[in-house]
mmCIF file of C-alpha atoms in Angstrom:
data_model
loop_
_atom_site.group_PDB
_atom_site.id
_atom_site.type_symbol
_atom_site.label_atom_id
_atom_site.label_comp_id
_atom_site.label_asym_id
_atom_site.label_seq_id
_atom_site.Cartn_x
_atom_site.Cartn_y
_atom_site.Cartn_z
ATOM 1 C CA MET A 38 -13.928 -62.691 -21.366
ATOM 2 C CA HIS A 39 -14.250 -60.539 -24.475
ATOM 3 C CA GLN A 40 -17.484 -59.019 -23.138
ATOM 4 C CA VAL A 41 -15.909 -58.263 -19.747
ATOM 5 C CA THR A 42 -13.029 -56.431 -21.427
ATOM 6 C CA LYS A 43 -15.408 -54.295 -23.498
ATOM 7 C CA LYS A 44 -17.490 -53.524 -20.434
ATOM 8 C CA PHE A 45 -14.392 -52.435 -18.474
ATOM 9 C CA VAL A 46 -13.179 -50.219 -21.345
ATOM 10 C CA LEU A 47 -16.619 -48.631 -21.697
ATOM 11 C CA LEU A 48 -16.848 -47.934 -17.951
ATOM 12 C CA LEU A 49 -13.338 -46.529 -17.840
ATOM 13 C CA PHE A 50 -14.021 -44.273 -20.821
ATOM 14 C CA GLY A 51 -17.242 -43.026 -19.227
ATOM 15 C CA ILE A 52 -15.561 -42.276 -15.902
ATOM 16 C CA ILE A 53 -12.705 -40.413 -17.603
ATOM 17 C CA LEU A 54 -15.166 -38.427 -19.712
ATOM 18 C CA THR A 55 -17.178 -37.535 -16.601
ATOM 19 C CA GLY A 56 -14.036 -36.392 -14.785
ATOM 20 C CA LEU A 57 -12.852 -34.277 -17.699
ATOM 21 C CA PHE A 58 -16.212 -32.571 -18.078
ATOM 22 C CA CYS A 59 -16.692 -31.867 -14.350
ATOM 23 C CA GLU A 60 -13.132 -30.625 -13.837
ATOM 24 C CA TYR A 61 -12.649 -28.798 -17.153
ATOM 25 C CA GLY A 62 -15.627 -28.682 -19.476
ATOM 26 C CA ILE A 63 -18.222 -27.381 -17.038
ATOM 27 C CA TYR A 64 -16.189 -24.195 -16.471
ATOM 28 C CA TYR A 65 -16.164 -23.482 -20.206
ATOM 29 C CA LEU A 66 -19.885 -24.201 -20.430
ATOM 30 C CA VAL A 67 -20.775 -21.822 -17.582
ATOM 31 C CA VAL A 68 -18.264 -19.045 -18.337
ATOM 32 C CA ALA A 69 -19.296 -18.977 -22.010
ATOM 33 C CA GLN A 70 -22.844 -18.060 -20.959
ATOM 34 C CA CYS A 71 -21.666 -14.627 -19.763
ATOM 35 C CA THR A 72 -20.547 -12.066 -22.330
ATOM 36 C CA TRP A 73 -19.078 -8.583 -22.387
ATOM 37 C CA PRO A 74 -21.782 -5.945 -21.961
ATOM 38 C CA SER A 75 -22.195 -3.744 -24.998
ATOM 39 C CA LEU A 76 -22.304 0.026 -25.297
ATOM 40 C CA GLU A 77 -24.676 1.103 -28.043
ATOM 41 C CA THR A 78 -22.765 4.155 -29.265
ATOM 42 C CA VAL A 79 -19.285 2.636 -29.274
ATOM 43 C CA HIS A 80 -17.647 0.024 -31.430
ATOM 44 C CA HIS A 81 -16.612 -2.931 -29.290
ATOM 45 C CA SER A 82 -12.946 -2.739 -30.334
ATOM 46 C CA ASP A 83 -12.704 0.877 -29.114
ATOM 47 C CA SER A 84 -13.720 0.022 -25.556
ATOM 48 C CA LEU A 85 -11.645 -1.304 -22.672
ATOM 49 C CA LYS A 86 -12.519 -4.747 -21.343
ATOM 50 C CA ALA A 87 -11.886 -5.125 -17.604
ATOM 51 C CA PHE A 88 -12.201 -8.398 -15.670
ATOM 52 C CA ILE A 89 -12.782 -7.658 -11.960
ATOM 53 C CA LEU A 90 -12.643 -10.208 -9.138
ATOM 54 C CA ALA A 91 -12.141 -10.108 -5.378
ATOM 55 C CA ASP A 92 -11.373 -12.140 -2.270
ATOM 56 C CA THR A 93 -9.579 -15.190 -3.614
ATOM 57 C CA HIS A 94 -8.336 -15.977 -0.063
ATOM 58 C CA LEU A 95 -5.600 -18.452 -0.948
ATOM 59 C CA LEU A 96 -5.085 -20.628 2.118
ATOM 60 C CA GLY A 97 -1.794 -20.299 3.964
ATOM 61 C CA PRO A 98 0.403 -22.601 6.033
ATOM 62 C CA ARG A 99 -1.769 -22.569 9.162
ATOM 63 C CA ARG A 100 -5.469 -22.641 8.369
ATOM 64 C CA GLY A 101 -7.404 -25.143 6.306
ATOM 65 C CA HIS A 102 -6.903 -28.770 5.357
ATOM 66 C CA TRP A 103 -4.427 -29.519 2.555
ATOM 67 C CA LEU A 104 -7.179 -31.216 0.530
ATOM 68 C CA ASP A 105 -9.442 -28.182 0.885
ATOM 69 C CA LYS A 106 -6.549 -25.959 -0.204
ATOM 70 C CA LEU A 107 -5.819 -28.158 -3.214
ATOM 71 C CA ARG A 108 -9.466 -28.294 -4.260
ATOM 72 C CA ARG A 109 -10.171 -24.554 -3.912
ATOM 73 C CA GLU A 110 -7.008 -23.530 -5.689
ATOM 74 C CA TRP A 111 -7.748 -25.870 -8.572
ATOM 75 C CA GLN A 112 -11.286 -24.494 -8.897
ATOM 76 C CA MET A 113 -10.153 -20.867 -8.925
ATOM 77 C CA HIS A 114 -7.256 -21.602 -11.272
ATOM 78 C CA GLN A 115 -9.487 -23.370 -13.770
ATOM 79 C CA ALA A 116 -12.226 -20.725 -13.537
ATOM 80 C CA PHE A 117 -9.765 -17.835 -13.909
ATOM 81 C CA GLN A 118 -7.924 -19.356 -16.857
ATOM 82 C CA THR A 119 -11.231 -20.161 -18.548
ATOM 83 C CA VAL A 120 -12.349 -16.521 -18.231
ATOM 84 C CA ILE A 121 -9.024 -15.331 -19.619
ATOM 85 C CA MET A 122 -9.173 -17.776 -22.532
ATOM 86 C CA LEU A 123 -12.801 -17.204 -23.516
ATOM 87 C CA HIS A 124 -13.150 -13.462 -22.852
ATOM 88 C CA ARG A 125 -9.625 -12.115 -23.431
ATOM 89 C CA PRO A 126 -9.793 -9.037 -21.170
ATOM 90 C CA ASP A 127 -7.479 -6.088 -21.618
ATOM 91 C CA VAL A 128 -6.909 -5.688 -17.891
ATOM 92 C CA VAL A 129 -7.607 -7.649 -14.702
ATOM 93 C CA PHE A 130 -8.261 -6.007 -11.329
ATOM 94 C CA VAL A 131 -8.107 -8.077 -8.112
ATOM 95 C CA LEU A 132 -9.756 -6.178 -5.251
ATOM 96 C CA GLY A 133 -7.871 -7.393 -2.221
ATOM 97 C CA ASP A 134 -7.676 -10.376 0.114
ATOM 98 C CA LEU A 135 -5.611 -12.290 -2.375
ATOM 99 C CA PHE A 136 -4.344 -14.310 0.577
ATOM 100 C CA ASP A 137 -6.112 -15.671 3.631
ATOM 101 C CA GLU A 138 -3.144 -15.458 6.010
ATOM 102 C CA GLY A 139 -0.957 -12.815 4.424
ATOM 103 C CA GLU A 140 -0.777 -10.643 7.547
ATOM 104 C CA TRP A 141 0.564 -13.529 9.661
ATOM 105 C CA THR A 142 3.200 -15.006 7.370
ATOM 106 C CA ASN A 143 6.930 -14.531 7.588
ATOM 107 C CA ASN A 144 8.841 -13.332 4.534
ATOM 108 C CA LYS A 145 9.563 -16.827 3.197
ATOM 109 C CA GLU A 146 5.940 -17.911 3.563
ATOM 110 C CA PHE A 147 4.779 -14.675 1.932
ATOM 111 C CA GLU A 148 7.137 -15.207 -0.992
ATOM 112 C CA ASP A 149 5.669 -18.694 -1.475
ATOM 113 C CA TYR A 150 2.210 -17.120 -1.296
ATOM 114 C CA VAL A 151 3.038 -14.637 -4.047
ATOM 115 C CA ASN A 152 4.507 -17.317 -6.291
ATOM 116 C CA ARG A 153 1.375 -19.445 -5.892
ATOM 117 C CA PHE A 154 -0.835 -16.468 -6.697
ATOM 118 C CA TYR A 155 1.004 -15.678 -9.913
ATOM 119 C CA SER A 156 1.022 -19.357 -10.879
ATOM 120 C CA LEU A 157 -2.716 -19.862 -10.293
ATOM 121 C CA PHE A 158 -3.758 -16.522 -11.793
ATOM 122 C CA ALA A 159 -1.263 -16.243 -14.625
ATOM 123 C CA VAL A 160 -2.182 -13.861 -17.445
ATOM 124 C CA PRO A 161 -0.839 -13.602 -21.008
ATOM 125 C CA ASN A 162 1.776 -10.943 -21.746
ATOM 126 C CA ASP A 163 -0.777 -8.720 -23.478
ATOM 127 C CA VAL A 164 -3.125 -8.698 -20.445
ATOM 128 C CA LYS A 165 -2.320 -6.382 -17.536
ATOM 129 C CA MET A 166 -3.168 -7.317 -13.943
ATOM 130 C CA HIS A 167 -3.335 -4.979 -10.947
ATOM 131 C CA VAL A 168 -4.165 -5.684 -7.316
ATOM 132 C CA VAL A 169 -5.118 -3.659 -4.259
ATOM 133 C CA ALA A 170 -4.328 -4.652 -0.688
ATOM 134 C CA GLY A 171 -6.927 -6.313 1.512
ATOM 135 C CA ASN A 172 -6.988 -6.669 5.278
ATOM 136 C CA HIS A 173 -6.037 -10.361 4.995
ATOM 137 C CA ASP A 174 -3.019 -9.370 2.901
ATOM 138 C CA ILE A 175 -1.461 -6.838 5.276
ATOM 139 C CA GLY A 176 -3.778 -6.733 8.325
ATOM 140 C CA PHE A 177 -6.379 -4.214 9.475
ATOM 141 C CA HIS A 178 -4.976 -0.744 10.060
ATOM 142 C CA ASN A 179 -4.354 -1.169 13.800
ATOM 143 C CA TYR A 180 -2.824 -4.632 13.367
ATOM 144 C CA ILE A 181 -0.412 -4.100 10.473
ATOM 145 C CA ARG A 182 2.930 -5.695 11.311
ATOM 146 C CA ARG A 183 6.166 -3.925 10.532
ATOM 147 C CA GLY A 184 7.233 -4.622 6.960
ATOM 148 C CA SER A 185 3.897 -6.119 5.819
ATOM 149 C CA VAL A 186 2.912 -3.140 3.666
ATOM 150 C CA PRO A 187 6.201 -2.589 1.775
ATOM 151 C CA ARG A 188 6.639 -6.310 1.031
ATOM 152 C CA PHE A 189 3.094 -6.467 -0.389
ATOM 153 C CA TYR A 190 3.688 -3.386 -2.522
ATOM 154 C CA LYS A 191 7.033 -4.673 -3.777
ATOM 155 C CA SER A 192 5.901 -8.256 -4.469
ATOM 156 C CA LEU A 193 2.569 -7.356 -6.066
ATOM 157 C CA ASN A 194 3.629 -4.116 -7.818
ATOM 158 C CA SER A 195 1.083 -2.124 -5.827
ATOM 159 C CA SER A 196 0.961 1.018 -3.683
ATOM 160 C CA SER A 197 -1.369 2.929 -1.358
ATOM 161 C CA VAL A 198 -2.705 5.058 -4.199
ATOM 162 C CA GLN A 199 -2.338 4.448 -7.922
ATOM 163 C CA LEU A 200 -3.569 6.281 -10.991
ATOM 164 C CA LEU A 201 -3.722 3.989 -14.032
ATOM 165 C CA THR A 202 -4.826 4.889 -17.535
ATOM 166 C CA TYR A 203 -5.897 2.465 -20.269
ATOM 167 C CA LYS A 204 -7.439 3.645 -23.541
ATOM 168 C CA ASP A 205 -8.014 7.095 -21.979
ATOM 169 C CA ASN A 206 -9.919 5.511 -19.058
ATOM 170 C CA HIS A 207 -8.601 6.459 -15.631
ATOM 171 C CA PHE A 208 -8.594 4.160 -12.603
ATOM 172 C CA VAL A 209 -7.711 5.135 -9.044
ATOM 173 C CA LEU A 210 -6.653 2.178 -6.897
ATOM 174 C CA ILE A 211 -6.743 2.673 -3.121
ATOM 175 C CA ASN A 212 -5.400 0.739 -0.141
ATOM 176 C CA SER A 213 -8.453 0.798 2.148
ATOM 177 C CA MET A 214 -6.318 0.375 5.288
ATOM 178 C CA ALA A 215 -4.632 3.684 4.435
ATOM 179 C CA MET A 216 -7.984 5.460 4.806
ATOM 180 C CA GLU A 217 -8.107 5.221 8.616
ATOM 181 C CA GLY A 218 -7.858 8.997 8.907
ATOM 182 C CA ASP A 219 -5.182 9.210 11.599
ATOM 183 C CA TYR A 220 -1.639 10.559 11.310
ATOM 184 C CA CYS A 221 0.248 7.325 10.711
ATOM 185 C CA ASN A 222 2.818 7.361 7.896
ATOM 186 C CA LEU A 223 0.666 5.075 5.722
ATOM 187 C CA CYS A 224 -2.374 7.354 5.994
ATOM 188 C CA ARG A 225 -0.433 10.612 5.556
ATOM 189 C CA GLN A 226 1.337 9.338 2.454
ATOM 190 C CA ALA A 227 -1.947 8.131 0.962
ATOM 191 C CA ARG A 228 -3.688 11.419 1.676
ATOM 192 C CA ASN A 229 -0.842 13.408 0.091
ATOM 193 C CA LYS A 230 -1.037 11.229 -3.012
ATOM 194 C CA ILE A 231 -4.825 11.588 -3.235
ATOM 195 C CA ASP A 232 -4.509 15.380 -2.941
ATOM 196 C CA GLU A 233 -1.959 15.296 -5.764
ATOM 197 C CA LEU A 234 -4.262 13.159 -7.948
ATOM 198 C CA SER A 235 -7.166 15.445 -7.160
ATOM 199 C CA GLY A 236 -5.151 18.397 -8.442
ATOM 200 C CA ILE A 237 -4.278 16.533 -11.653
ATOM 201 C CA LEU A 238 -7.923 15.603 -12.274
ATOM 202 C CA GLN A 239 -9.220 19.112 -11.549
ATOM 203 C CA CYS A 240 -6.579 20.717 -13.746
ATOM 204 C CA SER A 241 -7.303 18.291 -16.587
ATOM 205 C CA GLN A 242 -11.022 19.026 -16.355
ATOM 206 C CA ASN A 243 -10.716 22.806 -15.972
ATOM 207 C CA GLU A 244 -7.548 24.761 -16.866
ATOM 208 C CA THR A 245 -8.506 27.605 -14.531
ATOM 209 C CA LYS A 246 -7.872 25.244 -11.582
ATOM 210 C CA CYS A 247 -4.348 24.349 -12.668
ATOM 211 C CA LEU A 248 -1.513 25.120 -10.303
ATOM 212 C CA LYS A 249 2.064 25.627 -11.416
ATOM 213 C CA ASP A 250 3.715 22.443 -12.739
ATOM 214 C CA THR A 251 0.495 20.403 -12.372
ATOM 215 C CA ARG A 252 0.504 17.434 -14.728
ATOM 216 C CA LYS A 253 -2.426 17.282 -17.167
ATOM 217 C CA ILE A 254 -4.127 14.236 -18.656
ATOM 218 C CA ASP A 255 -6.978 13.735 -21.115
ATOM 219 C CA TYR A 256 -9.778 13.967 -18.600
ATOM 220 C CA SER A 257 -12.524 11.432 -18.128
ATOM 221 C CA PRO A 258 -14.260 10.691 -14.821
ATOM 222 C CA PRO A 259 -12.168 8.071 -13.013
ATOM 223 C CA ILE A 260 -13.266 4.690 -11.681
ATOM 224 C CA LEU A 261 -12.377 3.995 -8.047
ATOM 225 C CA LEU A 262 -11.191 0.499 -7.067
ATOM 226 C CA GLN A 263 -10.509 -0.630 -3.490
ATOM 227 C CA HIS A 264 -11.084 -3.485 -1.044
ATOM 228 C CA PHE A 265 -13.562 -1.988 1.442
ATOM 229 C CA PRO A 266 -17.032 -0.752 0.536
ATOM 230 C CA LEU A 267 -17.679 2.962 0.868
ATOM 231 C CA TYR A 268 -19.530 4.102 3.966
ATOM 232 C CA ARG A 269 -22.822 2.395 4.644
ATOM 233 C CA LYS A 270 -24.466 1.408 7.919
ATOM 234 C CA SER A 271 -25.054 -2.212 6.884
ATOM 235 C CA ASP A 272 -25.888 -4.374 3.881
ATOM 236 C CA GLU A 273 -29.566 -3.689 4.460
ATOM 237 C CA VAL A 274 -29.583 -1.567 1.298
ATOM 238 C CA CYS A 275 -28.377 -4.547 -0.761
ATOM 239 C CA THR A 276 -31.110 -6.161 -2.836
ATOM 240 C CA GLU A 277 -29.017 -8.162 -5.312
ATOM 241 C CA PRO A 278 -29.790 -11.910 -5.582
ATOM 242 C CA ASP A 279 -26.333 -12.619 -4.125
ATOM 243 C CA ALA A 280 -26.711 -10.134 -1.259
ATOM 244 C CA PRO A 281 -26.079 -11.420 2.282
ATOM 245 C CA PRO A 282 -28.890 -13.562 3.668
ATOM 246 C CA LEU A 283 -31.097 -12.362 6.484
ATOM 247 C CA PRO A 284 -30.492 -11.603 9.336
ATOM 248 C CA GLU A 285 -26.819 -11.083 8.393
ATOM 249 C CA ARG A 286 -27.870 -8.378 5.947
ATOM 250 C CA ASN A 287 -29.181 -6.168 8.747
ATOM 251 C CA LYS A 288 -26.114 -6.495 10.960
ATOM 252 C CA LYS A 289 -24.564 -3.092 11.634
ATOM 253 C CA PHE A 290 -21.161 -2.478 10.051
ATOM 254 C CA ARG A 291 -18.093 -1.759 12.153
ATOM 255 C CA LEU A 292 -16.737 1.322 10.432
ATOM 256 C CA LYS A 293 -13.078 1.133 9.334
ATOM 257 C CA ILE A 294 -13.394 -2.656 9.568
ATOM 258 C CA ASP A 295 -16.457 -3.600 7.495
ATOM 259 C CA ALA A 296 -16.570 -0.367 5.468
ATOM 260 C CA LEU A 297 -14.833 2.988 5.198
ATOM 261 C CA SER A 298 -15.836 5.700 7.623
ATOM 262 C CA LYS A 299 -18.120 8.472 6.432
ATOM 263 C CA GLU A 300 -15.255 10.984 6.703
ATOM 264 C CA ALA A 301 -12.956 8.869 4.522
ATOM 265 C CA THR A 302 -15.747 8.229 2.016
ATOM 266 C CA ASP A 303 -16.645 11.912 1.716
ATOM 267 C CA TYR A 304 -12.975 12.788 1.301
ATOM 268 C CA LEU A 305 -12.428 10.207 -1.451
ATOM 269 C CA VAL A 306 -15.582 11.132 -3.328
ATOM 270 C CA SER A 307 -14.930 14.896 -3.217
ATOM 271 C CA SER A 308 -11.269 14.416 -4.221
ATOM 272 C CA ILE A 309 -11.656 11.789 -6.952
ATOM 273 C CA LYS A 310 -15.228 12.442 -8.147
ATOM 274 C CA PRO A 311 -15.618 8.862 -9.416
ATOM 275 C CA ARG A 312 -18.149 7.779 -12.023
ATOM 276 C CA ALA A 313 -18.222 4.260 -10.533
ATOM 277 C CA VAL A 314 -16.760 2.435 -7.533
ATOM 278 C CA PHE A 315 -15.876 -1.258 -7.227
ATOM 279 C CA GLY A 316 -15.006 -2.996 -3.959
ATOM 280 C CA GLY A 317 -14.970 -6.415 -2.329
ATOM 281 C CA HIS A 318 -14.502 -7.483 1.304
ATOM 282 C CA THR A 319 -18.088 -8.540 2.144
ATOM 283 C CA HIS A 320 -17.960 -11.641 -0.132
ATOM 284 C CA HIS A 321 -21.500 -10.746 -1.251
ATOM 285 C CA GLY A 322 -23.039 -8.699 -4.039
ATOM 286 C CA CYS A 323 -24.461 -5.225 -3.560
ATOM 287 C CA LEU A 324 -25.363 -2.258 -5.735
ATOM 288 C CA VAL A 325 -25.587 1.137 -4.034
ATOM 289 C CA HIS A 326 -26.589 4.422 -5.644
ATOM 290 C CA HIS A 327 -24.667 7.386 -4.206
ATOM 291 C CA THR A 328 -25.720 11.003 -4.656
ATOM 292 C CA TYR A 329 -23.827 14.082 -3.472
ATOM 293 C CA LYS A 330 -26.177 16.883 -4.495
ATOM 294 C CA LYS A 331 -24.039 19.803 -3.328
ATOM 295 C CA GLU A 332 -21.084 18.622 -5.391
ATOM 296 C CA HIS A 333 -23.199 17.339 -8.298
ATOM 297 C CA ILE A 334 -21.683 13.860 -7.991
ATOM 298 C CA GLU A 335 -23.708 10.738 -8.688
ATOM 299 C CA PHE A 336 -22.435 7.199 -9.185
ATOM 300 C CA LEU A 337 -23.037 3.501 -8.564
ATOM 301 C CA GLU A 338 -20.975 1.385 -6.203
ATOM 302 C CA TYR A 339 -20.588 -2.329 -7.000
ATOM 303 C CA SER A 340 -19.598 -4.845 -4.334
ATOM 304 C CA VAL A 341 -17.916 -7.751 -6.125
ATOM 305 C CA PRO A 342 -18.728 -11.170 -4.561
ATOM 306 C CA SER A 343 -15.903 -13.518 -3.637
ATOM 307 C CA PHE A 344 -14.236 -15.567 -6.361
ATOM 308 C CA SER A 345 -13.656 -18.461 -3.929
ATOM 309 C CA TRP A 346 -15.880 -21.474 -3.254
ATOM 310 C CA ARG A 347 -14.711 -21.318 0.378
ATOM 311 C CA ASN A 348 -16.609 -18.062 0.845
ATOM 312 C CA ARG A 349 -19.778 -18.731 -1.105
ATOM 313 C CA PRO A 350 -21.386 -21.617 -3.011
ATOM 314 C CA ASP A 351 -21.758 -19.496 -6.152
ATOM 315 C CA PRO A 352 -18.591 -17.425 -6.762
ATOM 316 C CA LYS A 353 -18.917 -14.432 -9.053
ATOM 317 C CA TYR A 354 -16.826 -12.022 -11.098
ATOM 318 C CA MET A 355 -17.558 -8.979 -13.239
ATOM 319 C CA LEU A 356 -16.977 -8.155 -16.886
ATOM 320 C CA VAL A 357 -16.940 -4.386 -17.425
ATOM 321 C CA THR A 358 -16.892 -2.645 -20.796
ATOM 322 C CA ILE A 359 -15.519 0.885 -20.431
ATOM 323 C CA THR A 360 -15.089 3.984 -22.559
ATOM 324 C CA PRO A 361 -13.939 7.427 -21.357
ATOM 325 C CA HIS A 362 -17.520 8.534 -20.746
ATOM 326 C CA ASP A 363 -19.577 5.378 -20.384
ATOM 327 C CA TYR A 364 -19.420 1.872 -18.954
ATOM 328 C CA ALA A 365 -21.548 -1.260 -18.620
ATOM 329 C CA VAL A 366 -21.310 -4.157 -16.159
ATOM 330 C CA ASN A 367 -22.171 -7.851 -16.375
ATOM 331 C CA LYS A 368 -22.001 -9.906 -13.192
ATOM 332 C CA CYS A 369 -21.098 -13.482 -14.067
ATOM 333 C CA GLY A 370 -21.446 -16.697 -12.106
ATOM 334 C CA LEU A 371 -19.246 -19.766 -11.788
ATOM 335 C CA PRO A 372 -20.449 -23.374 -11.406
ATOM 336 C CA LYS A 373 -21.931 -24.245 -8.030
ATOM 337 C CA GLU A 374 -20.385 -27.220 -6.301
ATOM 338 C CA THR A 375 -23.830 -28.814 -6.051
ATOM 339 C CA THR A 376 -24.205 -28.437 -9.817
ATOM 340 C CA ILE A 377 -20.837 -30.101 -10.385
ATOM 341 C CA ALA A 378 -21.709 -32.949 -8.000
ATOM 342 C CA ILE A 379 -25.162 -33.526 -9.504
ATOM 343 C CA THR A 380 -23.699 -33.442 -13.007
ATOM 344 C CA ALA A 381 -21.091 -36.039 -12.035
ATOM 345 C CA VAL A 382 -23.745 -38.323 -10.493
ATOM 346 C CA LEU A 383 -26.027 -38.053 -13.530
ATOM 347 C CA MET A 384 -23.207 -38.671 -15.994
ATOM 348 C CA LEU A 385 -21.925 -41.694 -14.069
ATOM 349 C CA THR A 386 -25.454 -43.054 -13.777
ATOM 350 C CA MET A 387 -25.857 -42.748 -17.549
ATOM 351 C CA VAL A 388 -22.529 -44.514 -18.043
ATOM 352 C CA PHE A 389 -23.566 -47.445 -15.865
ATOM 353 C CA LEU A 390 -27.012 -47.645 -17.458
ATOM 354 C CA TYR A 391 -25.549 -47.567 -20.949
ATOM 355 C CA THR A 392 -23.014 -50.242 -20.026
ATOM 356 C CA PHE A 393 -25.742 -52.470 -18.616
ATOM 357 C CA ARG A 394 -27.911 -51.886 -21.687
ATOM 358 C CA TRP A 395 -24.959 -52.715 -23.985
ATOM 359 C CA LYS A 396 -24.336 -55.944 -22.103
ATOM 360 C CA HIS A 397 -28.020 -56.821 -22.183
ATOM 361 C CA SER A 398 -28.285 -56.176 -25.933
ATOM 362 C CA GLN A 399 -25.128 -58.197 -26.573
ATOM 363 C CA GLY A 400 -26.614 -61.111 -24.626
ATOM 364 C CA HIS A 401 -29.717 -61.057 -26.820
ATOM 365 C CA TYR A 402 -27.534 -60.947 -29.917
ATOM 366 C CA TYR A 403 -25.575 -64.073 -28.979
ATOM 367 C CA GLU A 404 -28.749 -65.839 -27.773
ATOM 368 C CA ASN A 405 -30.484 -65.259 -31.125
ATOM 369 C CA LYS A 406 -27.328 -66.272 -32.984
ATOM 370 C CA TYR A 407 -27.116 -69.620 -31.239
ATOM 371 C CA LYS A 408 -30.846 -70.224 -31.790
ATOM 372 C CA ALA A 409 -30.389 -69.616 -35.505
ATOM 373 C CA ILE A 410 -27.598 -72.252 -35.620
#
């Protein structure tokens, strides 16, 4: 009876330890392997540390099984909080599609959505978080329901166009659905704001281009953040390890749905003159080099893979170290579900083997003891 009790305690301890590691410890182990990229000429404390993620797609009241919802939300919550705890970013940017059913929910359901988002992705008081709208949050341009845009802006402290500045680094946040290019109120307001920002940036870079009453800032080339990718025909140009698989990679994009139109892209680039662009939407990774020779503009565009295990088996996020005139990017991975499952099986197997070995060795001990008597 004494041996049975010890065996039960040992098994229980092993199972609890396995559960704790697979549901907590493995996130720390994996997240700790990625670090902030360094800039050789700048002291680390002088740079801005930005944590960028996209496409969390929190399930709503209609789609998805409750168990799937519970599991995915726990995974993203634990991964996000682990990144915050280990890396302590200065600012967090979420590049749209926070919700999976945001465009279909009524006001009460949307309020519950927002509360869940802020609960799962809570940040300390000294860390700022900003979001941009995705098509799943408010709907594609032609399917936006009345009231969807203002409630998103109000609840998530967002807008169609935002200029943010941290440590003299400028960020322009864009609502991709406002870049349709027609004469709807959403698009006209966004275009007017972009024109205003363009004037501020030009004036700050060159005083001869200042108009009367134009606000000036300490100029540095801005970073553009939005949900859609800039114009490209497909993901064929994507060669990252987490790029879409073939033949999906060669599938032609539907412009204004899968990516911005060429007209909207050219307008944004000529107005903002970004030094880097970050977007989401595709759920896959991509790195595109853009060159506008006539305007002497050259930059890289990063597609941030989805942060959700519902969208890919290996969710990703980015750690970006930024100074006013330089930046560096590390793309970081999260534990694969297969890795978690295999780890759990191996750990439980070791627990059972150790328990059996303990019992076997105890049997030999008592056998030799009785022989000695």
